[in-house]
CSV table of C-alpha atoms in Angstrom, one decimal:
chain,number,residue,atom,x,y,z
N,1,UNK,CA,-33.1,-60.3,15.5
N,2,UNK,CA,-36.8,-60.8,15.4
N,3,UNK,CA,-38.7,-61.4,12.2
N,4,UNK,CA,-42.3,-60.7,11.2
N,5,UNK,CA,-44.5,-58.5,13.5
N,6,UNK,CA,-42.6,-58.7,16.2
N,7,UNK,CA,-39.8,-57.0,14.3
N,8,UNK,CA,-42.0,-54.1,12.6
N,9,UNK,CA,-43.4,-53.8,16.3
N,10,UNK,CA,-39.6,-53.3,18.0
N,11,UNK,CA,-38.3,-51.2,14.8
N,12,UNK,CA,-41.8,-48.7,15.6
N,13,UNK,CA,-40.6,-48.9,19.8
N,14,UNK,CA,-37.5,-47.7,18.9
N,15,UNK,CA,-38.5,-44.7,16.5
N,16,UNK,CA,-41.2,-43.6,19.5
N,17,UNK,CA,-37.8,-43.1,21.6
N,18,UNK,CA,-36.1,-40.9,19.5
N,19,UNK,CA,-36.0,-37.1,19.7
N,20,UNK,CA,-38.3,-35.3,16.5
N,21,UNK,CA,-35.1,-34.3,14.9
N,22,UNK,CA,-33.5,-37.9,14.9
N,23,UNK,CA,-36.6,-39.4,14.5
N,24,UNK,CA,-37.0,-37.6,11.0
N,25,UNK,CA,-33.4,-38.2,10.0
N,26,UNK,CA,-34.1,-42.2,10.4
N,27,UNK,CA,-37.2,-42.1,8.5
N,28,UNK,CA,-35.4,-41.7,5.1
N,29,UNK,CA,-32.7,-44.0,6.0
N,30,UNK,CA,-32.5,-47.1,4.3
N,31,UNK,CA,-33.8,-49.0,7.8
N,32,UNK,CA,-36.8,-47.1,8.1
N,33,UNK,CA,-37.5,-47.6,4.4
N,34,UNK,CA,-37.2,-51.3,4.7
N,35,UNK,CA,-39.6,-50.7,7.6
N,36,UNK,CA,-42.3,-48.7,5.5
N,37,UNK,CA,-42.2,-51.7,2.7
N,38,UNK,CA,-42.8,-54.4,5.5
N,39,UNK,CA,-45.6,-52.3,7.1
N,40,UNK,CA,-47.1,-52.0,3.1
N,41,UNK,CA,-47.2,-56.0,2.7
N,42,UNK,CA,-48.0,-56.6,6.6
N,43,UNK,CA,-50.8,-54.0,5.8
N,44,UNK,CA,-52.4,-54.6,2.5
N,45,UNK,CA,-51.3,-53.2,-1.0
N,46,UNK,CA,-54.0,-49.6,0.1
N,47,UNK,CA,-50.7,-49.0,2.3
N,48,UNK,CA,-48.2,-49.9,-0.5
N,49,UNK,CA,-49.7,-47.5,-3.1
N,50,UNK,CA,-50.0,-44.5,-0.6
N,51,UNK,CA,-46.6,-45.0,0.1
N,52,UNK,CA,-45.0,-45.4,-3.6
N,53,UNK,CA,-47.5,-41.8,-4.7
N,54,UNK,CA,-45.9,-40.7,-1.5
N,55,UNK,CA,-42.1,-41.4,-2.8
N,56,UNK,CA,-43.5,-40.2,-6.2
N,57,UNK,CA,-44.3,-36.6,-4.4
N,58,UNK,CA,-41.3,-35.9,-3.3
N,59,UNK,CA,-39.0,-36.8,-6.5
N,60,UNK,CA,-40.8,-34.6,-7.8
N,61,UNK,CA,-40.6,-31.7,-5.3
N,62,UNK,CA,-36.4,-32.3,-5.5
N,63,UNK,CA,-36.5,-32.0,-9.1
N,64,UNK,CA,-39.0,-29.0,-9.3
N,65,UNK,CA,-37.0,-26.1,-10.4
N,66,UNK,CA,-37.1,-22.9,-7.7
N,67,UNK,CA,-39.8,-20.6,-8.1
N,68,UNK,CA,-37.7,-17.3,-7.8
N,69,UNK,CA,-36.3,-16.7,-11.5
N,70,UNK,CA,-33.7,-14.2,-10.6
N,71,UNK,CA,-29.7,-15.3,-11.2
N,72,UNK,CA,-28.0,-16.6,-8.3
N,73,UNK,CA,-26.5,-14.1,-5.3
N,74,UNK,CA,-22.6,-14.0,-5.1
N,75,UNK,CA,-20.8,-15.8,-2.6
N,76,UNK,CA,-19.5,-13.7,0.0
N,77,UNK,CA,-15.9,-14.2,-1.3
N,78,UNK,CA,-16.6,-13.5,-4.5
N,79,UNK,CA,-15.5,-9.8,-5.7
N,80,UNK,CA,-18.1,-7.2,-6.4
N,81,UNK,CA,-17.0,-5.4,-9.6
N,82,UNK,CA,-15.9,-2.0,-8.8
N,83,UNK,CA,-16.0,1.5,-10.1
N,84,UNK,CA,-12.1,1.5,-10.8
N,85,UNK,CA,-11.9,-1.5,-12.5
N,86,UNK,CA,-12.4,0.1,-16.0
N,87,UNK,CA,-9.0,2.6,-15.1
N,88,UNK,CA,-5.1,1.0,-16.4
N,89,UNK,CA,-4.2,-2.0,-14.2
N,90,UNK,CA,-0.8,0.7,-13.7
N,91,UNK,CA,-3.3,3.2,-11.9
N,92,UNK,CA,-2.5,4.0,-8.2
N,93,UNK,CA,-4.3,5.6,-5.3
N,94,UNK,CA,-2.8,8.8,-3.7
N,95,UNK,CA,-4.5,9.0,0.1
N,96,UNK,CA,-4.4,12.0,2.6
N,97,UNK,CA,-6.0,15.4,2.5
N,98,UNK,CA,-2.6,16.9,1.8
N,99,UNK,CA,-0.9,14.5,-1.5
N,100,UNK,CA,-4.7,14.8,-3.2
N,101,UNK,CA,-4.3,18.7,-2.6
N,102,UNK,CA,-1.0,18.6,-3.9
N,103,UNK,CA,-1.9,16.6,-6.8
N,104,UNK,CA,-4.6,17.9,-8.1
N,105,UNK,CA,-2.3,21.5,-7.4
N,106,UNK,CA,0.9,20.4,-9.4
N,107,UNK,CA,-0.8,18.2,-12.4
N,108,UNK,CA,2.5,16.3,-12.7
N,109,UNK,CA,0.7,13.5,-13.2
N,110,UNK,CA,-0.2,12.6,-17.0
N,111,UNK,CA,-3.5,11.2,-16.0
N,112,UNK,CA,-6.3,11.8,-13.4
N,113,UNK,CA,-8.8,9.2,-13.6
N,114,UNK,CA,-11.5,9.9,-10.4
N,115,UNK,CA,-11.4,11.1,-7.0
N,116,UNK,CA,-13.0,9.0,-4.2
N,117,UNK,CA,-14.2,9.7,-1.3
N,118,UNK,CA,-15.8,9.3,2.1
N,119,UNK,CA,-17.6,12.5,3.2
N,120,UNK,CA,-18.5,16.1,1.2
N,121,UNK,CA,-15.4,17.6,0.1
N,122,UNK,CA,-14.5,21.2,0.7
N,123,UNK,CA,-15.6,24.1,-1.6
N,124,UNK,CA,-11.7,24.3,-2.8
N,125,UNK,CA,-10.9,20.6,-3.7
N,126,UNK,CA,-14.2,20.7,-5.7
N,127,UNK,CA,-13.4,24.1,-7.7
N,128,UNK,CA,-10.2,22.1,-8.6
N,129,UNK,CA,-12.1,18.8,-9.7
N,130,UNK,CA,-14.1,21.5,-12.0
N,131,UNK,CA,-11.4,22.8,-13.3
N,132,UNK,CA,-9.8,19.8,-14.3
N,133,UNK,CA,-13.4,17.6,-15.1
N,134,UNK,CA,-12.2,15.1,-12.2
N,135,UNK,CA,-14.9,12.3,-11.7
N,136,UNK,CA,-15.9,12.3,-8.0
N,137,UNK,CA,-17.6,9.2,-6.7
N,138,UNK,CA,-18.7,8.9,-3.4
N,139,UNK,CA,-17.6,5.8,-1.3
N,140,UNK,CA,-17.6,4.1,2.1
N,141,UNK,CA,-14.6,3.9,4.2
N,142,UNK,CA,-14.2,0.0,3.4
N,143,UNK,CA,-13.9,0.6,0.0
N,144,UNK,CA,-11.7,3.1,0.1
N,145,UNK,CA,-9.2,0.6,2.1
N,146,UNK,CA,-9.7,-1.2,-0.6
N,147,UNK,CA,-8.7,0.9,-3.7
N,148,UNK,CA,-5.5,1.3,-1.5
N,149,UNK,CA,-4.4,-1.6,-0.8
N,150,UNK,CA,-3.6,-0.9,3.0
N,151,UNK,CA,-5.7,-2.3,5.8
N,152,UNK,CA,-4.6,0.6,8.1
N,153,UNK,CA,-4.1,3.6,5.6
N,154,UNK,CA,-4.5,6.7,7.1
N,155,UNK,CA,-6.4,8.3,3.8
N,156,UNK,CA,-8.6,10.9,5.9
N,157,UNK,CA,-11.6,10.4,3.6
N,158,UNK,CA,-10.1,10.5,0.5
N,159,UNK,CA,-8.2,9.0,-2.6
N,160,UNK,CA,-7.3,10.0,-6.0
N,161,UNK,CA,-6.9,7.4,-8.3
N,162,UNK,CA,-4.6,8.8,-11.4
N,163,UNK,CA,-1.4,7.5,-12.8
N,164,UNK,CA,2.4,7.4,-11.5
N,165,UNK,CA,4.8,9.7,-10.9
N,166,UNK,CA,7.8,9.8,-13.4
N,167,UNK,CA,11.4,10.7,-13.1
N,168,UNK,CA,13.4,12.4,-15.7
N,169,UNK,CA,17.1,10.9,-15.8
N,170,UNK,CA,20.2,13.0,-15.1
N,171,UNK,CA,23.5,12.2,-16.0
N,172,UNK,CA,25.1,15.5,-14.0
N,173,UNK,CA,23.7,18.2,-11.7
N,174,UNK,CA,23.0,21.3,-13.1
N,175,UNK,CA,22.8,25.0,-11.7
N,176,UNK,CA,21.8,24.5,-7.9
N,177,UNK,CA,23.7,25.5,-4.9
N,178,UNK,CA,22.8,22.4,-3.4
N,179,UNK,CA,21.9,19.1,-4.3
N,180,UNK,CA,20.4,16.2,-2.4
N,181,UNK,CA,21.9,12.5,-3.4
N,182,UNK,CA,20.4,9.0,-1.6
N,183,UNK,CA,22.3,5.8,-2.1
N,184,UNK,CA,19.8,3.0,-2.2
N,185,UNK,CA,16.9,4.6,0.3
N,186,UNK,CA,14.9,1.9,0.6
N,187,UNK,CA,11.7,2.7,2.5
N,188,UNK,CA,9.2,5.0,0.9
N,189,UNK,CA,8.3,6.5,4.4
N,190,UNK,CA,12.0,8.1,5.3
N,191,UNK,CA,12.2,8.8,1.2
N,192,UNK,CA,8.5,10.8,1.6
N,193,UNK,CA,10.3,12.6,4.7
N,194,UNK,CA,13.7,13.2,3.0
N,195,UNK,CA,11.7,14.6,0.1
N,196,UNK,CA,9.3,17.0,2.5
N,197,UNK,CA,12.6,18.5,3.6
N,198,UNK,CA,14.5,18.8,0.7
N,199,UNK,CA,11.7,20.4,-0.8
N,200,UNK,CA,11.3,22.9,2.5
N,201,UNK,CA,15.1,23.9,1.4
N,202,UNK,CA,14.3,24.3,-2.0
N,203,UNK,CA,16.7,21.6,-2.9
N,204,UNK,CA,16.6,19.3,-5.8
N,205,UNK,CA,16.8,15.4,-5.3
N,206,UNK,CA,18.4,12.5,-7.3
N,207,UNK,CA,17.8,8.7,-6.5
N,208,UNK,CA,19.4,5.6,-7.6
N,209,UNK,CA,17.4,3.7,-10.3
N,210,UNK,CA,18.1,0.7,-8.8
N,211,UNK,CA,17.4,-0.7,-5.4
N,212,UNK,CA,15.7,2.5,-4.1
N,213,UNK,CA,12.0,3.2,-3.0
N,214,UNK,CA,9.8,4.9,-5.6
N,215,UNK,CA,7.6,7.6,-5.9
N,216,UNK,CA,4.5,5.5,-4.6
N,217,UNK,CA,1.6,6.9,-2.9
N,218,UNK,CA,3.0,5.7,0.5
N,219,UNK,CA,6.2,8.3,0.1
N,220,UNK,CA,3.9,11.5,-1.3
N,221,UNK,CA,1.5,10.4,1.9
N,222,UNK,CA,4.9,10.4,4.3
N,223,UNK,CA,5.7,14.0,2.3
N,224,UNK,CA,2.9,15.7,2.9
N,225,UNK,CA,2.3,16.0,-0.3
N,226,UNK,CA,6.1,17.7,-1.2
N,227,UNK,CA,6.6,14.4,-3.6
N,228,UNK,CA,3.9,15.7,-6.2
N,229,UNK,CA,5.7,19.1,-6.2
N,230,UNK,CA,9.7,18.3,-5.5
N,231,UNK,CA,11.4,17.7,-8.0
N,232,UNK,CA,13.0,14.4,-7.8
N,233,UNK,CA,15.1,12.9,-10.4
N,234,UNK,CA,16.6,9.9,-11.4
N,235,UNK,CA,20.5,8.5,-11.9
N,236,UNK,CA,21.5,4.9,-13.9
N,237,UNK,CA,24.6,5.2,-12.3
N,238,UNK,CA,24.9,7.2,-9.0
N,239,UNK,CA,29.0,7.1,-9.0
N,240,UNK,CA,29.2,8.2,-12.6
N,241,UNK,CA,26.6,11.0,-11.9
N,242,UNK,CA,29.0,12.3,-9.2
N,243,UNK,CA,31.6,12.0,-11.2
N,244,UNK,CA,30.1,13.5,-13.7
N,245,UNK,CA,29.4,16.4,-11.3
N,246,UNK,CA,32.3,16.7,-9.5
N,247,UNK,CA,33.9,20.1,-12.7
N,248,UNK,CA,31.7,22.2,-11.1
N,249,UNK,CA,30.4,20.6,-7.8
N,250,UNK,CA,31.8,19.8,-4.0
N,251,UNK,CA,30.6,16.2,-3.2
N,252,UNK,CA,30.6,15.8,0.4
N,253,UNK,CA,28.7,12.0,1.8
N,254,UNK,CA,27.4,11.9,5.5
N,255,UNK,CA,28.9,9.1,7.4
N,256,UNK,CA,27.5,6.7,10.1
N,257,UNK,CA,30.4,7.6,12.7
N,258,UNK,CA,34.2,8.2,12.1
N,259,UNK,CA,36.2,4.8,11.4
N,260,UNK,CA,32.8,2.8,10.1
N,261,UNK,CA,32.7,1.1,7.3
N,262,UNK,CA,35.8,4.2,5.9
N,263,UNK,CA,39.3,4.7,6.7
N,264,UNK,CA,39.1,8.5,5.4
N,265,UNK,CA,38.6,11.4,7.7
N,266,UNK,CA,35.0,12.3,8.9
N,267,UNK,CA,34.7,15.8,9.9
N,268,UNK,CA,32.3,16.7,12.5
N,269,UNK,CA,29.4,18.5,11.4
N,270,UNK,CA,30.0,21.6,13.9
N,271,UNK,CA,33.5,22.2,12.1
N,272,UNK,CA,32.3,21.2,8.2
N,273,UNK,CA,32.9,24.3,6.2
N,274,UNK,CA,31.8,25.3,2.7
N,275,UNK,CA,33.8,26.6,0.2
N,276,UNK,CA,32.0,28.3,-1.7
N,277,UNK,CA,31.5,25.8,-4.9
N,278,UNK,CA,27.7,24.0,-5.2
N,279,UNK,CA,27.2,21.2,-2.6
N,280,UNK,CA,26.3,17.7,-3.4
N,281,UNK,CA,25.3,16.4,-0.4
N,282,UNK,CA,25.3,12.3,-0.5
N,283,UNK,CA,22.8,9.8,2.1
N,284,UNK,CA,23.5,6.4,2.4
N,285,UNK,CA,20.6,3.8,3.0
N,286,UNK,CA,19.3,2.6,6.2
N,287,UNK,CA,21.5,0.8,8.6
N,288,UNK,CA,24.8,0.6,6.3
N,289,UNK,CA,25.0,3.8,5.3
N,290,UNK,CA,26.8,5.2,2.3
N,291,UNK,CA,28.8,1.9,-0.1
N,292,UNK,CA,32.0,1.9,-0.7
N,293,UNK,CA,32.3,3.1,-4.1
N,294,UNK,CA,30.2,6.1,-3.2
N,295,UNK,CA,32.3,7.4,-0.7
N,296,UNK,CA,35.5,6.9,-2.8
N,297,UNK,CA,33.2,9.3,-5.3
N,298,UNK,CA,32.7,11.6,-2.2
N,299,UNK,CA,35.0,14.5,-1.8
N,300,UNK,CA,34.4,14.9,2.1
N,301,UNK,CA,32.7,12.8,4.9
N,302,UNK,CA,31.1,14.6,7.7
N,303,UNK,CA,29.0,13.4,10.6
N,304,UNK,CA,26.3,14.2,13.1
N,305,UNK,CA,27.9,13.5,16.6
N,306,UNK,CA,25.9,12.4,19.3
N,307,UNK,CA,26.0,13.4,23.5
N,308,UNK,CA,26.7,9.4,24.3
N,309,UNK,CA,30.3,7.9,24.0
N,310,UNK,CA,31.3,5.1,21.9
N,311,UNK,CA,30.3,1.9,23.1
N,312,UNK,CA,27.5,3.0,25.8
N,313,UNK,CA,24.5,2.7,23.6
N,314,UNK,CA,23.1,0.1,20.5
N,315,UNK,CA,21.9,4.0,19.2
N,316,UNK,CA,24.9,5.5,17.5
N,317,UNK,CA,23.5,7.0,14.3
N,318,UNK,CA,20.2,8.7,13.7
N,319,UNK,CA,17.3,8.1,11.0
N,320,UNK,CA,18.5,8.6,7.4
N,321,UNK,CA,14.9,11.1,7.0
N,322,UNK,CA,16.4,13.0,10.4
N,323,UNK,CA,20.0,13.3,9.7
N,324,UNK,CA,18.5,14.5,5.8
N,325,UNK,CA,17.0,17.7,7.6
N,326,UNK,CA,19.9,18.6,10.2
N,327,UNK,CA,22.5,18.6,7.3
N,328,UNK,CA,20.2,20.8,5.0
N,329,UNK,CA,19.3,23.2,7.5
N,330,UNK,CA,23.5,23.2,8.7
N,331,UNK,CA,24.3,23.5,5.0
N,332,UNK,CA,21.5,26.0,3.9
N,333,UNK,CA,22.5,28.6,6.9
N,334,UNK,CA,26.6,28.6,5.5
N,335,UNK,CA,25.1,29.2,2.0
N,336,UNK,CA,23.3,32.2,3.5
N,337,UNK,CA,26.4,33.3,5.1
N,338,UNK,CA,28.5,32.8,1.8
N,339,UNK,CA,25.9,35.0,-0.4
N,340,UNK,CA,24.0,37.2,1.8
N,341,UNK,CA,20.9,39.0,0.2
């Protein structure tokens, strides 16, 4: 370790042989500033004041405030305010041509708060926005995934941000000639696709309260729309509301397949037969069906048979939202036979 000139002289050889960009990095380190002091009283005290207003410079430079006044930018991941922030935290997004349509059609819902969208709307959706002094605020696709909530939301361009759908309670079914009960349904997709058909029948629909999918913006987008119409009530207790029924009502629950999960007898649904009394017509929820206490409420079982014996295939049932529209359309043709126009 040489002292003196000799190691000023090596300490300089050795900065010469660095690349510019290391070079300036070991300049403020404390070696090269050990370096600059020993060069100042090698040198003369001309050396030592150049390099002190030197040092002075730049403190100064670091403490200078920045010339640009304006408040700081955002980070990237910090949230942009947005034009429905000032609507009820409880406000939801209905998405698709078809549930806007239908909503801004019915009016079932108690408030309407603005209407995005992604391109010009048509002529009729505006006279309806006129009609009911509906905001509409243009917005790009991004932030219309946004207001929804869903990355992969199918909302064709538009969203219409309003307030939920209610559900008035029954305690009994009143004058229908049939009646459409689910047990627990538990995705809002078959529930928007039980509801399309129901409503395609003209038939009214009860839900549990509890333990069942609700009228969200995913089921009126899997209706087409027919949730903001349909009307779709609500039981406390779905055994008491059948029983409650039952004076003046035939409750008959559709089964997975005969001898699962029941003892009773499950009629096929080629040889089910009305009577002639109101139909309540019972769906289970997906995979286990109908639960026990339900179908000791139920007057009859029937079932949809399949082409494949028992035992050959893992697919012996079919989709809760499917098996809703065979046994309305079966059911709805025998009430046309029973009262013919």
């Amino acid at each position: 370790r040489p002292a003196g000139p000799m190691r000023i002289a090596t300490t300089s050889v050795l900065l010469a042989m660095l690349p510019p960009c290391r070079r300036a990095a070991a300049l403020v380190s404390p070696c090269a500033r050990r370096l600059s002091t020993a060069r100042s009283a090698w040198g003369g005290s001309a050396n030592a004041d150049e390099e002190r207003e030197r040092r002075r410079e730049i403190d100064e430079a670091r403490r200078r405030p920045p010339k640009r006044s304006e408040p700081p930018r955002r980070g990237r991941g910090e949230r942009q305010p947005r034009h429905w922030d000032a609507f009820p935290a409880t406000a939801e997004f209905v998405y698709g041509t078809a549930p806007v349509r239908a909503a801004l059609t019915a009016r079932r819902r108690e408030s309407l708060y603005a209407l995005y969208h992604e391109t010009p709307l048509d002529a009729s959706t505006v006279r309806l926005c006129d009609e009911l002094e509906l905001e509409r605020v243009e917005q790009p696709k991004g932030r219309l995934q946004e207001a929804i909530g869903q990355a992969r939301a199918v909302h064709q361009g538009v969203a219409l941000c309003c307030s939920p759908l209610t559900q008035d309670v029954l305690e009994a079914a009143f004058d229908a000639p049939l009646w459409l009960a689910l047990d627990e349904v538990q995705d809002p997709r078959n529930l928007g696709a039980i509801v399309r058909s129901a409503r395609f029948f003209d038939c009214p629909v009860v839900s549990c309260a509890k333990n069942s999918a609700p009228l969200s913006p995913v089921a009126s987008k899997a209706s087409s729309g027919a949730l903001e119409e349909a009307p779709v009530y609500e039981a406390r207790n779905l055994v008491s509301f059948l029983a409650n029924s039952k004076p003046h009502f035939r409750v008959v629950g559709a089964a997975l397949t005969p001898g699962k999960r029941t003892h009773r007898e499950v009629t096929a649904l080629k040889h089910f037969k009305l009577d002639g009394r109101p139909t309540i017509l019972v769906l289970g929820k997906e995979g286990t069906g109908l639960r026990t206490n339900v179908i000791d409420a139920c007057d009859d079982l029937l079932c949809v048979h399949g082409r494949l014996p028992p035992g050959q295939s893992q697919v012996d049932s079919l989709n809760v939202a499917v098996t809703a529209a065979l046994l309305l359309h079966h059911l709805d043709l025998q009430i046309d036979r029973l009262n013919p126009p």
